[in-house]
Coordinates of C-alpha atoms and ligand atoms in Angstrom, one line a residue:
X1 CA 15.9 -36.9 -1.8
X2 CA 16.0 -40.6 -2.9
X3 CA 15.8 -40.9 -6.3
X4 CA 12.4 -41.8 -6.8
X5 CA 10.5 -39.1 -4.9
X6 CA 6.6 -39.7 -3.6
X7 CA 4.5 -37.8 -5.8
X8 CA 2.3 -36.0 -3.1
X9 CA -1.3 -34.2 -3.8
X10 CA -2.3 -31.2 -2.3
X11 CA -5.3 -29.1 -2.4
X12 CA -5.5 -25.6 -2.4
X13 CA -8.0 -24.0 -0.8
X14 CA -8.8 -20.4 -2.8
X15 CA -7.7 -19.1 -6.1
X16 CA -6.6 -15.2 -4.8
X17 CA -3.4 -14.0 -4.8
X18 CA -2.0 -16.6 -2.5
X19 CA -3.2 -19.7 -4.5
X20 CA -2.7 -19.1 -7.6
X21 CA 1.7 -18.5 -5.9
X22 CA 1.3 -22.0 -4.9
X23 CA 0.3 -23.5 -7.9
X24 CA 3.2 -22.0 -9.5
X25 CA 5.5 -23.0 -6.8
X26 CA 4.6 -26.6 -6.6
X27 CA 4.6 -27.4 -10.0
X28 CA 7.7 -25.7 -10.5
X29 CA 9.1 -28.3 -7.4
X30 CA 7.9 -30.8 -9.5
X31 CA 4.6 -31.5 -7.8
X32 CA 1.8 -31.9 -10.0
X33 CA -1.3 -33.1 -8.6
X34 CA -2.9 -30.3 -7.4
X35 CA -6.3 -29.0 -6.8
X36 CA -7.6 -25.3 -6.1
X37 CA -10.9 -25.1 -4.9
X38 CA -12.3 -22.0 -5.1
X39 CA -15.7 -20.8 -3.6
X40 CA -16.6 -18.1 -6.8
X41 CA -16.7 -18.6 -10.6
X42 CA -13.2 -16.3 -11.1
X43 CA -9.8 -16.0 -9.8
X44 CA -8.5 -13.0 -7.6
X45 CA -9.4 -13.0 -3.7
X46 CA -9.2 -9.8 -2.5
X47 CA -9.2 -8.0 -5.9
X48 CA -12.1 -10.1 -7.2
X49 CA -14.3 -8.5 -4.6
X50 CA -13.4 -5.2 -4.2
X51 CA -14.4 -2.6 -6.6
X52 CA -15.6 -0.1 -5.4
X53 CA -14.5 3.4 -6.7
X54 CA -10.8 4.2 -5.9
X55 CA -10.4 0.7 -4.9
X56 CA -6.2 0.8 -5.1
X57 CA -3.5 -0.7 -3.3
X58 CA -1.6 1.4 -0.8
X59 CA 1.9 -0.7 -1.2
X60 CA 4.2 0.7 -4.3
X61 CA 2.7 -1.6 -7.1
X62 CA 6.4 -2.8 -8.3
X63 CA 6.4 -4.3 -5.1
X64 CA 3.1 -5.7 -5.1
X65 CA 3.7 -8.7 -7.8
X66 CA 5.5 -11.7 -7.9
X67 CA 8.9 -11.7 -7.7
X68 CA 9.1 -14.2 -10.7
X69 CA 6.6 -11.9 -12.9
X70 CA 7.8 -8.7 -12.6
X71 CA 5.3 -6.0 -14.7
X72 CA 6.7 -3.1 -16.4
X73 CA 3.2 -2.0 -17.4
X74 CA 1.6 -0.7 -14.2
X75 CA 0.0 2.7 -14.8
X76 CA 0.5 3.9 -11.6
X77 CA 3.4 3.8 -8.5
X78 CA -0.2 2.5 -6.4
X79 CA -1.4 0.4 -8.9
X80 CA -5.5 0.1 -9.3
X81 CA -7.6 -2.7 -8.1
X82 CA -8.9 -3.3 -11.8
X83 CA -5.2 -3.3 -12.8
X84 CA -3.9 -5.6 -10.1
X85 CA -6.9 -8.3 -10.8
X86 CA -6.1 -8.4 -14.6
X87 CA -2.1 -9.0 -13.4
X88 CA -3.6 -12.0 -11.7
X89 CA -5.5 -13.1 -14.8
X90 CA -2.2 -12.6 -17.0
X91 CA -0.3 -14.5 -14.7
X92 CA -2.9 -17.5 -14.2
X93 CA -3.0 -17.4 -17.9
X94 CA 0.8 -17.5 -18.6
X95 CA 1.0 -19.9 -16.0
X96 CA -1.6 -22.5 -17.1
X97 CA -3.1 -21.9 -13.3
X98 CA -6.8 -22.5 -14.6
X99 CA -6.2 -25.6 -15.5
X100 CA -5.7 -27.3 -11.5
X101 CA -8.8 -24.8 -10.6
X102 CA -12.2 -26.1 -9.5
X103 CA -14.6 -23.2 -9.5
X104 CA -17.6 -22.6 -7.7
X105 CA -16.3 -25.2 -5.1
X106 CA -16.6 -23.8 -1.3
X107 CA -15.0 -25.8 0.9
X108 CA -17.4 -26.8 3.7
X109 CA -15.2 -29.4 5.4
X110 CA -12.0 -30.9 5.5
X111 CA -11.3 -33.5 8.4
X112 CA -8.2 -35.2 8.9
X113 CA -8.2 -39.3 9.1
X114 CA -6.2 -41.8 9.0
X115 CA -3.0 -40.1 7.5
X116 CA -5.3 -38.3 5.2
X117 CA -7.2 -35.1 4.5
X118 CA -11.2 -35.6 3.3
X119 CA -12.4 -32.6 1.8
X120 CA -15.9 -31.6 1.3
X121 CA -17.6 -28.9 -0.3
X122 CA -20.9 -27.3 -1.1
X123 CA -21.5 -29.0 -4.4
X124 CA -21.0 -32.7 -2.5
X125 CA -17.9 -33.5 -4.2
X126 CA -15.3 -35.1 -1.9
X127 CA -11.6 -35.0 -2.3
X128 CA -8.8 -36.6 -0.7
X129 CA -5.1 -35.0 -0.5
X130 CA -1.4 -35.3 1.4
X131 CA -1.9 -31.7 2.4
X132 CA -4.1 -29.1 2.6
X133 CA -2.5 -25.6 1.4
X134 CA -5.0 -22.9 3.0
X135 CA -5.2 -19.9 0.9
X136 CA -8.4 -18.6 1.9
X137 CA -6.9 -14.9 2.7
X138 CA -7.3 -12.4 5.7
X139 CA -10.0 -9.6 4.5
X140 CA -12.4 -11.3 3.2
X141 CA -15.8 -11.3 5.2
X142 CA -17.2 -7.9 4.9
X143 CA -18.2 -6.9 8.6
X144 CA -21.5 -5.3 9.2
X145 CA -22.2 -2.5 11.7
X146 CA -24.5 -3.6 14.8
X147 CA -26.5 -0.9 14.2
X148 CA -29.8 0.0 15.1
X149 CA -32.4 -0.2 12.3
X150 CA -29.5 -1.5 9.9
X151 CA -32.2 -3.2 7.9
X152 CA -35.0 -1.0 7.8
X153 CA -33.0 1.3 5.5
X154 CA -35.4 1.9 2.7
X155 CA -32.5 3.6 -0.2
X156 CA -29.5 1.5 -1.5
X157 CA -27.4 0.4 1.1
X158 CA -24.6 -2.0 0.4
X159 CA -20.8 -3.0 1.9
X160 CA -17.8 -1.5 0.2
X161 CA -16.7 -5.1 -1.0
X162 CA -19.9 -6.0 -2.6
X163 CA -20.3 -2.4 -4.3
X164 CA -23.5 -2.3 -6.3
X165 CA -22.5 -0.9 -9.8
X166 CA -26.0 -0.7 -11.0
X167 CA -26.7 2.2 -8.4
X168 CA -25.9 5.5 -9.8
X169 CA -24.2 8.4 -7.7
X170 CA -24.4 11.3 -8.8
X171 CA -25.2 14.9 -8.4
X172 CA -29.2 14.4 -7.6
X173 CA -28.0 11.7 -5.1
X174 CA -27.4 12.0 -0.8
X175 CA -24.7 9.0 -0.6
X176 CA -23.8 8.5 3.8
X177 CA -20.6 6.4 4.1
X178 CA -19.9 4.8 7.4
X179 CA -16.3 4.4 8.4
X180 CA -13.0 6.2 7.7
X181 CA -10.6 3.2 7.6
X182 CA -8.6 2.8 4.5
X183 CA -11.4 1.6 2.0
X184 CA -13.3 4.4 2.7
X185 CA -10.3 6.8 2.4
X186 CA -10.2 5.4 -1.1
X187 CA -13.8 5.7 -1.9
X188 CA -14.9 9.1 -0.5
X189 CA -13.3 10.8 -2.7
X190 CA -15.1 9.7 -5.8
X191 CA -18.1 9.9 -4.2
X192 CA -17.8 13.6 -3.5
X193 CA -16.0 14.1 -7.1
X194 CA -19.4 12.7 -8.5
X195 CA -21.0 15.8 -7.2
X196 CA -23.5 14.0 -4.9
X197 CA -24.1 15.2 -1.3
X198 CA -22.1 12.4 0.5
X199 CA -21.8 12.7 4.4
X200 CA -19.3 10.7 6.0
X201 CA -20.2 9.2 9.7
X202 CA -16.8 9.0 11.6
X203 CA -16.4 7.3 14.9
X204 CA -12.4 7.4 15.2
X205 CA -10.1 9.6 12.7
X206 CA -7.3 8.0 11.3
X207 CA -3.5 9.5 11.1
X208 CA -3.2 10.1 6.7
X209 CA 0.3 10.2 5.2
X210 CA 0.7 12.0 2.0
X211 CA 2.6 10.0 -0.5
X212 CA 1.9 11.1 -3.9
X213 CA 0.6 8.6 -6.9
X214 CA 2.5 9.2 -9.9
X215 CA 1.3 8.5 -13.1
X216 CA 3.4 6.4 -15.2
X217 CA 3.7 7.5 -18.6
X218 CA 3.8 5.4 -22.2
X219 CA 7.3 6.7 -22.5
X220 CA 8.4 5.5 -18.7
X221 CA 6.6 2.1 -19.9
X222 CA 8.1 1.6 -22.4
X223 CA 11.9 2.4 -20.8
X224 CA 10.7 -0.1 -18.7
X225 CA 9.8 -3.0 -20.9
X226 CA 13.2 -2.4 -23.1
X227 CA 15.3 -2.3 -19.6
X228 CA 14.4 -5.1 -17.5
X229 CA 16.3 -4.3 -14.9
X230 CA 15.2 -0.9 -14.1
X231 CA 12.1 -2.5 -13.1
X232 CA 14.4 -5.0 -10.5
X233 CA 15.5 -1.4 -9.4
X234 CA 11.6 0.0 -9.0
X235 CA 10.9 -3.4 -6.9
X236 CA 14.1 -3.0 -4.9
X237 CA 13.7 0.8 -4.3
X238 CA 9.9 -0.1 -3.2
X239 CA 10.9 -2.6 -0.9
X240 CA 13.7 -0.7 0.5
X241 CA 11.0 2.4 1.7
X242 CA 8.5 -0.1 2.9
X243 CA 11.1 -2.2 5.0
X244 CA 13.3 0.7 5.8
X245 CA 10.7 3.4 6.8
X246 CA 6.7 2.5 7.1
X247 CA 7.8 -1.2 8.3
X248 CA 10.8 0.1 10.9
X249 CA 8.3 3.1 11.7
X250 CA 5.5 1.2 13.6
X251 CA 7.7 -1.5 15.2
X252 CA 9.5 0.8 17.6
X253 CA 12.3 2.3 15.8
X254 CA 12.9 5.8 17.0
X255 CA 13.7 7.7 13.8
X256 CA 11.1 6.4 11.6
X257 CA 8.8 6.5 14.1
X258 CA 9.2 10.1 14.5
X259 CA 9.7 11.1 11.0
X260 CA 6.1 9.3 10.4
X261 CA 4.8 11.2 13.0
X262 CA 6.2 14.7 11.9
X263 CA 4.2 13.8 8.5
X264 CA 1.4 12.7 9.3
X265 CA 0.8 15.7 11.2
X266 CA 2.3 18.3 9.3
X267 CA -0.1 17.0 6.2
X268 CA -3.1 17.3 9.0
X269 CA -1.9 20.7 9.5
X270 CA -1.2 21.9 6.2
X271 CA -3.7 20.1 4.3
X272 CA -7.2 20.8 6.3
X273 CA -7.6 24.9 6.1
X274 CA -10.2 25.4 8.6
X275 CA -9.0 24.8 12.4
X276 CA -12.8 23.1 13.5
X277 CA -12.5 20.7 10.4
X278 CA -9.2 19.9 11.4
X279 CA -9.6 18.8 15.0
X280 CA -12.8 17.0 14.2
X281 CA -9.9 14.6 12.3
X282 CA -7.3 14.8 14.5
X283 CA -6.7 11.5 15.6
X284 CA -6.3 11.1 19.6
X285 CA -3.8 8.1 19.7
X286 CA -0.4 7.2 18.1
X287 CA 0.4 7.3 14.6
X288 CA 0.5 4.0 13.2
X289 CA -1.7 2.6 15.9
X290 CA -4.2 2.0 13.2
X291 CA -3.1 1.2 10.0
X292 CA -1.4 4.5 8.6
X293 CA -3.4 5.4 5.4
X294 CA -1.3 6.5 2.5
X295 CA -3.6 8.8 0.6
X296 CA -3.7 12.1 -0.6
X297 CA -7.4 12.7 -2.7
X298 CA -8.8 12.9 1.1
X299 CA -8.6 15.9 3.0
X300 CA -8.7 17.9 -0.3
X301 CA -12.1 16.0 -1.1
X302 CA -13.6 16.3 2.5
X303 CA -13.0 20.3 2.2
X304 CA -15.2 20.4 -1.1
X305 CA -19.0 21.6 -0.6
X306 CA -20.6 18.4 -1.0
X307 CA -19.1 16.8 2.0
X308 CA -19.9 16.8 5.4
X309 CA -18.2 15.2 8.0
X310 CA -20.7 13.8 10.9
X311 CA -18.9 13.2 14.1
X312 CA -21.7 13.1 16.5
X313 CA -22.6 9.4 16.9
X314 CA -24.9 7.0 15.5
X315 CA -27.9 6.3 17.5
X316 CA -29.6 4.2 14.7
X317 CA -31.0 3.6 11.5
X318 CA -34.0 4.4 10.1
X319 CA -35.8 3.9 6.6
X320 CA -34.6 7.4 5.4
X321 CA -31.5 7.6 6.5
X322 CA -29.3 8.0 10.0
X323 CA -30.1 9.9 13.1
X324 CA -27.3 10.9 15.1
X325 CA -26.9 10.9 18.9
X326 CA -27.9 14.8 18.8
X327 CA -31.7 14.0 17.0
X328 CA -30.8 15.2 14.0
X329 CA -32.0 12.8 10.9
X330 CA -29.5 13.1 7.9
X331 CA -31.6 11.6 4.7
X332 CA -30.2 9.8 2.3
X333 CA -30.8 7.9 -1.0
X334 CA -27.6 5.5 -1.0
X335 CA -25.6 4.0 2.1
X336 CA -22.1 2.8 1.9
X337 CA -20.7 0.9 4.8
X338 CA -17.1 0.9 4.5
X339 CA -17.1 -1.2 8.0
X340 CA -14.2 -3.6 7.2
X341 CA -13.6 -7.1 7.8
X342 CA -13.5 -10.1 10.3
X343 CA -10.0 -10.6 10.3
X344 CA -9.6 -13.4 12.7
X345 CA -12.4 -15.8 10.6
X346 CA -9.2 -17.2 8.4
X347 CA -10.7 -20.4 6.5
X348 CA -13.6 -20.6 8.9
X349 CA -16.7 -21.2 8.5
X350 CA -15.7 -24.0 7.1
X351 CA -15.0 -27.1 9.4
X352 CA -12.0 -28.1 9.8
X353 CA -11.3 -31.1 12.0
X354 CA -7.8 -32.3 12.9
X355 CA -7.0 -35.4 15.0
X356 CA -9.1 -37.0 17.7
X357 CA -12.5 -34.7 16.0
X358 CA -11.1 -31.9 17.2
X359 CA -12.7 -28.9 15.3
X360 CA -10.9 -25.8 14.8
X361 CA -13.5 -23.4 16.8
X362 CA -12.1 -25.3 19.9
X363 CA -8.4 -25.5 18.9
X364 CA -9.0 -21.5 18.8
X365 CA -11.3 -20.8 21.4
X366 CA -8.7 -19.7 23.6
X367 CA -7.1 -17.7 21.0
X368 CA -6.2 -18.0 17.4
X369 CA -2.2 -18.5 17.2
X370 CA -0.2 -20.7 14.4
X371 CA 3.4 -21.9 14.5
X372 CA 5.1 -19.5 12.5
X373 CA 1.6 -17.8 11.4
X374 CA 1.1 -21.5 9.7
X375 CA 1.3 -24.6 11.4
X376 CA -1.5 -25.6 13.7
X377 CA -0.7 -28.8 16.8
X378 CA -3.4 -31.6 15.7
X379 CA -3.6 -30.6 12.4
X380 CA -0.6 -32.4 10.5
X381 CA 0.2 -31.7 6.8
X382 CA -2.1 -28.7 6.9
X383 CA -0.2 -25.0 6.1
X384 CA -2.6 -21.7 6.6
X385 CA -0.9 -19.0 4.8
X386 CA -1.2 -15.0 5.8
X387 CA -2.4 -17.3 9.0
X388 CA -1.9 -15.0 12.0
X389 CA 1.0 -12.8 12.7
X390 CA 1.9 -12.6 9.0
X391 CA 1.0 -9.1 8.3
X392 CA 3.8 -7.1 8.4
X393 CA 2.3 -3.3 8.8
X394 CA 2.1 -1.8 5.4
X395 CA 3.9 -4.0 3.8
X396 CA 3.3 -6.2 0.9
X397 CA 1.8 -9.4 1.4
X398 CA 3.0 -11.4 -1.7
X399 CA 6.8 -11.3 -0.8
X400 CA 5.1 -12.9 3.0
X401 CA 3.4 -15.5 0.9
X402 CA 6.3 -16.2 -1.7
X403 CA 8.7 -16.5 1.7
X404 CA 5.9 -18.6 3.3
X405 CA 5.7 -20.7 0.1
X406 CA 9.2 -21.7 0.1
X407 CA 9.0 -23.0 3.4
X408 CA 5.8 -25.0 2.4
X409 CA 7.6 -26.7 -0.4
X410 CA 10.5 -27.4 1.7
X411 CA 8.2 -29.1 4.1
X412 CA 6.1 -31.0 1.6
X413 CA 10.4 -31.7 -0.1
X414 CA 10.9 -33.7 3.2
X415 CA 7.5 -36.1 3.1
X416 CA 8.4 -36.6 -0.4
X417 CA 11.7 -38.0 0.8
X418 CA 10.2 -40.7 2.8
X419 CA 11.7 -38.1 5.8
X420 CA 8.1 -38.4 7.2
X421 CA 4.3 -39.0 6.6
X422 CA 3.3 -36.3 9.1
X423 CA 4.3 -33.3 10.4
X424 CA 2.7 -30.8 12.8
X425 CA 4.1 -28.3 15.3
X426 CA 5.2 -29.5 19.0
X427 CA 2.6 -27.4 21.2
X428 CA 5.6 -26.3 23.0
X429 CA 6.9 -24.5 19.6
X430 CA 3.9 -23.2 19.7
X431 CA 3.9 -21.6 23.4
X432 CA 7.4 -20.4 22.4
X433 CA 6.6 -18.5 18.9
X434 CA 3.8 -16.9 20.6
X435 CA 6.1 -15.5 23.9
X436 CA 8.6 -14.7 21.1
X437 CA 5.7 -12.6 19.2
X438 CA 4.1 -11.0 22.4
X439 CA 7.8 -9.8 23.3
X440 CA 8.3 -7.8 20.0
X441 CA 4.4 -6.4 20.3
X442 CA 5.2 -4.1 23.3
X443 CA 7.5 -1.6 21.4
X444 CA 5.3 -1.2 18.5
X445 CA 2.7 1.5 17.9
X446 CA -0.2 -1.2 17.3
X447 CA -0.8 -0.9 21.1
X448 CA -0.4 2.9 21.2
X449 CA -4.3 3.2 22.6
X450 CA -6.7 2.6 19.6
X451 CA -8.9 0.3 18.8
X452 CA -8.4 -1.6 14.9
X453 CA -8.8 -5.0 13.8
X454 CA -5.1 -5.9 14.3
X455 CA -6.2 -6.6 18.0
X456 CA -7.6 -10.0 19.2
X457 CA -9.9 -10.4 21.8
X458 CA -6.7 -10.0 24.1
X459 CA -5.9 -7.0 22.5
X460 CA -2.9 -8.8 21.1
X461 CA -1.7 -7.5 17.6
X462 CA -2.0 -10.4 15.1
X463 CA 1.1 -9.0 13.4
X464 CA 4.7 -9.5 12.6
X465 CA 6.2 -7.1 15.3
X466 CA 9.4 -7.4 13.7
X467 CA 11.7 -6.5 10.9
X468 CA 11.2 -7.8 7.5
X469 CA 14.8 -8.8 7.2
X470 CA 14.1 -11.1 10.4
X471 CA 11.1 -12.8 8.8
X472 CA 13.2 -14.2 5.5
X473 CA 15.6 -14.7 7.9
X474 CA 13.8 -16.9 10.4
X475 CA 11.7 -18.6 7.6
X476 CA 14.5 -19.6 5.3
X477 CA 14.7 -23.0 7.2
X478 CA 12.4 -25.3 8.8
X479 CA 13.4 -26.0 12.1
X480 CA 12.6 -29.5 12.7
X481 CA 13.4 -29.4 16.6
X482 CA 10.2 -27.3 17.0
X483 CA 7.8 -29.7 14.8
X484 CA 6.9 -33.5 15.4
X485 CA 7.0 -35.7 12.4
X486 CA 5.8 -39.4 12.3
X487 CA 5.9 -42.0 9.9
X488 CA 2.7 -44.0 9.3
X489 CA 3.4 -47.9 9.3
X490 CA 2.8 -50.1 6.8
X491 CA -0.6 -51.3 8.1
X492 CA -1.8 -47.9 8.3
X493 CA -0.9 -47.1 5.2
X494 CA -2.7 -50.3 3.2
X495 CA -5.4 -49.1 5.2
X496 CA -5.0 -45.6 3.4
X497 CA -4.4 -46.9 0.0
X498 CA -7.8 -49.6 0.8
Ligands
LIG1 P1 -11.1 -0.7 8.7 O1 -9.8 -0.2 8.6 O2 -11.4 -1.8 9.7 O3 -12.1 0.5 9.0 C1 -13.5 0.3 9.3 C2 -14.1 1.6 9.6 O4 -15.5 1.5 9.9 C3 -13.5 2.4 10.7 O5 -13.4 3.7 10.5 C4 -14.4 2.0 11.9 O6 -14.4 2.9 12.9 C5 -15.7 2.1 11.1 N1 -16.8 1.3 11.8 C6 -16.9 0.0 12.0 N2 -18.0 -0.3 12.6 C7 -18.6 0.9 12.9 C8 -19.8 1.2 13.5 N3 -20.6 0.3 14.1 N4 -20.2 2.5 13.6 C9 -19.4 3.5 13.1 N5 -18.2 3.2 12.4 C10 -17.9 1.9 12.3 O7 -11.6 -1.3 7.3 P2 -11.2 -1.0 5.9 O8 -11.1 0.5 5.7 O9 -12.0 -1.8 4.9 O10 -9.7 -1.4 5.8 C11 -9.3 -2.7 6.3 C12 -7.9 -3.1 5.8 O11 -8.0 -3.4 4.5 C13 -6.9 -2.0 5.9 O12 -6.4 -1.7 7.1 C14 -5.9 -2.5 4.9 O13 -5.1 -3.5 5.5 C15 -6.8 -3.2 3.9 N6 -7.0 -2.2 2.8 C16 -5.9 -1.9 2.0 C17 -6.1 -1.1 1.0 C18 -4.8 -0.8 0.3 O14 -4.7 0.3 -0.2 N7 -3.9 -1.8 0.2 C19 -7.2 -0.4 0.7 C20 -8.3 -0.7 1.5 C21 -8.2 -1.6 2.5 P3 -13.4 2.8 14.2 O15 -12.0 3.2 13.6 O16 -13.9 3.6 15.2 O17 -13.4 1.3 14.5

C-alpha cells in the first residue's frame, strides 16, 4: 500500500448480523467512514424479527458468534433467538457499532454514476459512497400462502416473523399453524405445550434429526469464563460436526450421507408410536433434500392430545377457519402461517441501478447468480453478502460472512492503494463460477426430488455444493484474473469531486 492510503467511504446497507461484522472489520482495516443504513429502529436482522415461541438457532451456538467475540455465557448448546439478539446488542455495544448506524433509513435506491454510488432512502436523505456493502440478509420477507380466502379470516392470523405477542394462546384457544418447515418445528411445540387445540396443516413432511439441546449450567459457565480456551475447543468441536457430518452429509459424501439417513429414520421410527401417525410424516424424498431439521420437542409434542395433524389439503379460507379438500371446516380462533421466506428477493425491492441504467430486476431476470455469491458485472464497487450460493447446508452463516468479509476488505485494501477506482467481475468469471457451482449441485441431496426454497426457478440450488474447507480455501484470495478493474482519469474524477 503507498504510504498514504485513500481513505474510502462505504455504506452498509442493514444493521443484522452481517453489518454490524463489517463495521467491525473495516474500522479495524483502518477505514472509518462508514454508514449503516438500516430500514427498522434496532439492530439484529433475522433475530430482530423473529420471536415467535421456540424461536432458536439450529447451528451449535459456540459456533454461531464471531470468531473475535467468543461467548462463554450461552445458556444452551442451540442458543435462543432472545439470547442470540442480546449477543448482537453486546457486541454492537462493545464495539461502538451504534455510532456509524442510521436508523429507520430504508434504502429505496442506490444507482451507480460517474465512479460513484447515490444512495436514496425513504426518508429523502441522499448519500454518496466508494462502495456499497449489501447486508440486507437472505430470510427476510415473510412469504404468504396464495390461498383462497387468506383475508377473509375473521380470528388472529399472523406470519411467524411478525408474531403478535399481544394474542394469548392458551387452553380456551384453537391455534391452525400452516407449514412444517423449520420455524414451525420450533413453534408447534409451545403452542401445543400451552394446552390450546393447535392443528397443524401439512403439505410435505420433513426428514427430523434428533440432536439433543443441553442446558448449560452456572457451574459449566463459569468453567468457561475462567478457561478461555475451552470455549475455542466448544467452537472448534462445533465446527468440526457441522463441516465434518451435516455439511459432508448433503453434498454427496457416502458415509455421512448414510449415517444421516439411518437417523433420521430410526428417530421417525422410534419416536412416533402409532404406525398411521407415522406415515402421515414420513417424508417421500431424500434426506437432506429439504433442509434437515434438528429438533427433538416435535414428534413428542405432535403425539400429545391437543394436536392434530391435517394432511388432507387446503381448499381455502374462510372467516372461521380452514376447510380442507375433504369439506371438512376446522375452526379456529388464531392462525399462524409458518410459510417461510422469499429467498431470492436479496436487497430488492429496492432499486439498484449499475452502469448504463441498468436495474437489477433485468441483470437477474434470467437468473439471479453473483461472482463468488458477491460480485455482480455492471455493478462495480458493490459486494452482496450471503448473496447466492453462500449457504452452506446447515452450517453457520457468520463464519460465511466473516470469510466473505475478509475478501471485501482485501478488495476495498487494493482501491485504497491507488491499484484501481473500479472493480467488477469479468461476465466470463461469471459464466465460469456458475458451471463450476452447477457441477458440484448434481451429487448433492438438494435435488433428491423435493420441492424447498433452495431451488430457483431452474430448480438450481442457490447453495454452496461444496466443502467448507473449499470455501476458505477458494476465498482466501481475490483472484484478479476473473475481475476487471479500471482507473478513472483525472477529468472524471474533478468531475466526481465537482
Ligand atoms: P420453510 O422451510 O420454507 O417452510 C415453509 C413451510 O410452509 C413448508 O412446510 C411449506 O410446505 C409450507 N407452505 C408454504 N406455502 C404453503 C401453502 N400455500 N400451503 C401449505 N403449506 C405451505 O420456512 P421456515 O420453516 O420458516 O424455514 C426457512 C428457513 O429458515 C430454514 O430452512 C432455515 O434455513 C431457517 N430457519 C432456521 C432456524 C434455525 O434453527 N436456525 C429456525 C427457523 C428457520 P412445503 O414443504 O410443501 O413447501
Amino acid at each position: 500500500m503507498s504510504p498514504t492510503p485513500r481513505s474510502p467511504s462505504v455504506i452498509i446497507i442493514g444493521a443484522g448480523m452481517t453489518g454490524i461484522l463489517m463495521v467491525i472489520k473495516l474500522r479495524k482495516a483502518g477505514i472509518t467512514n462508514i454508514t449503516v443504513l438500516e430500514k427498522k429502529d434496532k439492530i439484529g436482522g433475522t433475530w430482530r424479527e423473529n420471536t415467535y415461541p421456540g424461536v432458536a438457532c439450529d447451528v451449535p451456538a459456540h459456533m454461531y458468534t464471531y470468531s473475535f467475540e467468543p461467548n462463554p455465557n450461552w445458556s444452551n448448546f442451540f442458543a435462543r433467538g432472545g439470547e442470540i439478539q442480546q449477543y448482537f446488542e453486546h457486541v454492537v455495544e462493545k464495539y461502538d457499532v451504534s455510532r456509524s448506524i442510521r436508523f429507520n433509513e430504508a434504502v429505496t435506491d442506490a444507482r451507480y454514476k460517474d465512479g460513484q454510488w447515490i444512495i436514496e432512502t425513504e426518508k429523502n436523505a441522499t448519500y454518496t459512497a466508494d462502495f456499497i456493502v449489501c447486508a440486507t440478509g437472505i430470510l427476510h420477507h415473510p412469504a404468504f400462502p396464495d390461498i383462497e380466502g387468506l383475508n377473509e379470516f375473521k380470528g388472529e392470523m399472523f406470519h411467524t416473523a411478525q408474531w403478535n405477542h399481544n394474542v394469548a394462546v392458551n387452553s380456551d384457544k384453537r391455534v391452525g399453524v400452516i407449514g412444517t418447515g423449520s420455524t414451525a418445528a420450533q413453534a408447534i411445540p409451545e403452542l401445543i405445550n400451552s394446552g390450546a387445540d393447535v392443528s397443524i396443516f401439512q403439505r410435505t413432511p420433513q426428514w427430523l434429526m434428533p440432536l439433543s439441546d443441553f442446558t448449560v449450567s452456572e457451574k459449566v459457565k463459569q468453567r468457561l469464563n475462567k478457561y478461555p480456551w475451552s470455549v475455542k475447543l466448544m467452537r472448534k468441536l462445533s465446527v468440526f460436526m457441522m463441516e465434518h457430518f451435516f455439511t459432508k452429509a448433503v453434498t454427496g459424501h457416502f458415509f455421512q450421507k448414510k449415517l444421516l439417513e439411518f437417523l433420521c429414520k430410526a428417530n421417525l421410527r422410534f419416536s412416533i408410536k402409532e404406525r398411521s401417525l407415522r406415515e402421515k410424516l414420513r417424508p417421500n424424498y431424500q434426506v437432506g433434500c429439504k433442509r434437515v431439521i434438528i429438533n427433538k420437542t416435535f414428534y413428542r409434542a405432535i403425539q400429545k392430545p391437543n394436536a392434530n395433524l391435517v394432511t388432507d389439503a387446503i381448499e381455502r379460507i374462510t372467516d372461521k377457519g380452514i376447510i380442507t379438500k375433504d369439506g371438512k371446516l376446522h375452526k379456529l380462533d388464531v392462525l399462524v402461517l409458518s410459510t417461510g421466506f422469499h429467498p431470492f428477493n436479496f436487497m430488492r425491492p429496492m432499486n439498484l441501478i449499475g452502469r448504463e441504467e441498468l436495474h437489477i430486476e433485468d441483470a437477474w431476470s434470467d437468473k439471479i447468480k453473483a461472482y463468488r455469491s458477491m460480485l455482480l458485472p455492471n455493478y462495480p464497487n458493490f459486494f452482496l453478502m450471503l448473496g447466492p450460493n453462500t449457504p452452506i447446508g446447515n452450517f453457520s452463516v457468520i463464519a460465511m460472512s466473516e470469510v466473505q468479509g475478509d475478501y471485501i476488505i482485501k478488495m476495498i485494501n487494493k482501491w485504497r492503494s491507488g491499484e484501481f477506482d473500479e472493480v467488477e467481475p469479468k461476465p466470463a468469471a461469471i459464466k465460469t463460477f456458475n458451471d463450476y457451482i452447477k457441477k458440484g449441485l448434481k451429487g448433492t441431496s438438494w435435488v433428491g426430488g423435493c420441492q424447498s426454497w433452495y431451488l430457483d426457478k431452474d430448480g438450481d440450488p442457490v447453495l454452496w455444493p461444496y466443502t467448507w474447507g473449499r470455501w476458505v480455501n477458494e476465498m482466501a484470495e481475490p483472484n484478479m484474473d476473473d475481475l476487471v478493474t479500471t482507473k478513472l482519469d483525472a477529468e472524471e474524477k474533478k468531475d466526481e469531486a465537482a
